[in-house]
Amino acid sequence: MDPVKRIVEVELLKEEITTQKQALSSFNSKLQVNQQALDYLDCNDDIPKLWMNFGTMFIKFPNQKIQTLLKADSADSQKNMKRLEKEIAEKTRELRKKEGKSIAQCNFEHPKPWNSPIFFEAEFNYFMMLAQLVISLLFSCAY
């Protein structure tokens, strides 16, 4: 096989995997927003109708109807996330084969957000910011 063609195929496959991971992240964010909205609606059952945003429009819906729509959207997002996770695993397997790496060394499970380095980095940055605030408060009180 032509080495240039192989490199192009590998790079295209990497790009597809990255795009699907971004879509997975987008579905995860949407799922979290839906869960927050459902939590809010559960706490405010006494409000009969609420405004809901559909793109550029706001429409007033009954509370129960909004909960039904959000639950259906969440179920659809979860289904799409599972489909994407399978596709990412398949494409990663194919990528490893094309790169000549052993498939046994690969972990195809999608990392949970709390296990990701980005989560720990954000938590570390928050901790450092909090520590700087405490230190500045201590020094300001000392003088």
PDB file of C-alpha atoms in Angstrom, residues 48-99:
ATOM      1  CA  PRO A  48     -48.771  25.352  36.171  1.00  0.00           C
ATOM      2  CA  LYS A  49     -47.161  26.788  33.019  1.00  0.00           C
ATOM      3  CA  LEU A  50     -43.615  27.814  32.139  1.00  0.00           C
ATOM      4  CA  TRP A  51     -41.919  29.438  29.168  1.00  0.00           C
ATOM      5  CA  MET A  52     -39.818  27.116  27.034  1.00  0.00           C
ATOM      6  CA  ASN A  53     -37.271  28.186  24.432  1.00  0.00           C
ATOM      7  CA  PHE A  54     -37.442  26.617  20.961  1.00  0.00           C
ATOM      8  CA  GLY A  55     -34.598  28.160  18.973  1.00  0.00           C
ATOM      9  CA  THR A  56     -35.677  31.794  18.596  1.00  0.00           C
ATOM     10  CA  MET A  57     -39.168  31.381  20.050  1.00  0.00           C
ATOM     11  CA  PHE A  58     -40.509  31.205  23.578  1.00  0.00           C
ATOM     12  CA  ILE A  59     -43.672  29.170  24.063  1.00  0.00           C
ATOM     13  CA  LYS A  60     -45.652  28.732  27.256  1.00  0.00           C
ATOM     14  CA  PHE A  61     -46.213  25.047  28.065  1.00  0.00           C
ATOM     15  CA  PRO A  62     -47.740  23.147  30.973  1.00  0.00           C
ATOM     16  CA  ASN A  63     -45.185  21.874  33.479  1.00  0.00           C
ATOM     17  CA  GLN A  64     -45.995  18.194  32.833  1.00  0.00           C
ATOM     18  CA  LYS A  65     -45.683  18.613  29.053  1.00  0.00           C
ATOM     19  CA  ILE A  66     -42.228  20.182  29.459  1.00  0.00           C
ATOM     20  CA  GLN A  67     -41.135  17.305  31.701  1.00  0.00           C
ATOM     21  CA  THR A  68     -42.346  14.799  29.095  1.00  0.00           C
ATOM     22  CA  LEU A  69     -40.476  16.607  26.308  1.00  0.00           C
ATOM     23  CA  LEU A  70     -37.285  16.816  28.371  1.00  0.00           C
ATOM     24  CA  LYS A  71     -37.425  13.141  29.323  1.00  0.00           C
ATOM     25  CA  ALA A  72     -37.934  12.146  25.684  1.00  0.00           C
ATOM     26  CA  ASP A  73     -35.043  14.384  24.622  1.00  0.00           C
ATOM     27  CA  SER A  74     -32.830  12.907  27.342  1.00  0.00           C
ATOM     28  CA  ALA A  75     -33.677   9.362  26.258  1.00  0.00           C
ATOM     29  CA  ASP A  76     -32.863  10.284  22.654  1.00  0.00           C
ATOM     30  CA  SER A  77     -29.553  11.841  23.752  1.00  0.00           C
ATOM     31  CA  GLN A  78     -28.628   8.720  25.739  1.00  0.00           C
ATOM     32  CA  LYS A  79     -29.450   6.513  22.752  1.00  0.00           C
ATOM     33  CA  ASN A  80     -27.269   8.675  20.501  1.00  0.00           C
ATOM     34  CA  MET A  81     -24.452   8.626  23.061  1.00  0.00           C
ATOM     35  CA  LYS A  82     -24.476   4.815  23.174  1.00  0.00           C
ATOM     36  CA  ARG A  83     -24.461   4.654  19.372  1.00  0.00           C
ATOM     37  CA  LEU A  84     -21.542   7.094  19.190  1.00  0.00           C
ATOM     38  CA  GLU A  85     -19.582   5.194  21.848  1.00  0.00           C
ATOM     39  CA  LYS A  86     -19.912   1.999  19.783  1.00  0.00           C
ATOM     40  CA  GLU A  87     -18.879   3.790  16.590  1.00  0.00           C
ATOM     41  CA  ILE A  88     -15.898   5.384  18.326  1.00  0.00           C
ATOM     42  CA  ALA A  89     -14.804   1.990  19.639  1.00  0.00           C
ATOM     43  CA  GLU A  90     -15.090   0.432  16.172  1.00  0.00           C
ATOM     44  CA  LYS A  91     -13.207   3.266  14.497  1.00  0.00           C
ATOM     45  CA  THR A  92     -10.542   3.254  17.201  1.00  0.00           C
ATOM     46  CA  ARG A  93     -10.095  -0.488  16.662  1.00  0.00           C
ATOM     47  CA  GLU A  94      -9.775   0.120  12.927  1.00  0.00           C
ATOM     48  CA  LEU A  95      -7.315   2.964  13.553  1.00  0.00           C
ATOM     49  CA  ARG A  96      -5.142   0.753  15.761  1.00  0.00           C
ATOM     50  CA  LYS A  97      -5.084  -1.904  13.040  1.00  0.00           C
ATOM     51  CA  LYS A  98      -4.035   0.649  10.421  1.00  0.00           C
ATOM     52  CA  GLU A  99      -1.349   2.022  12.743  1.00  0.00           C
TER      53      GLU A  99
END
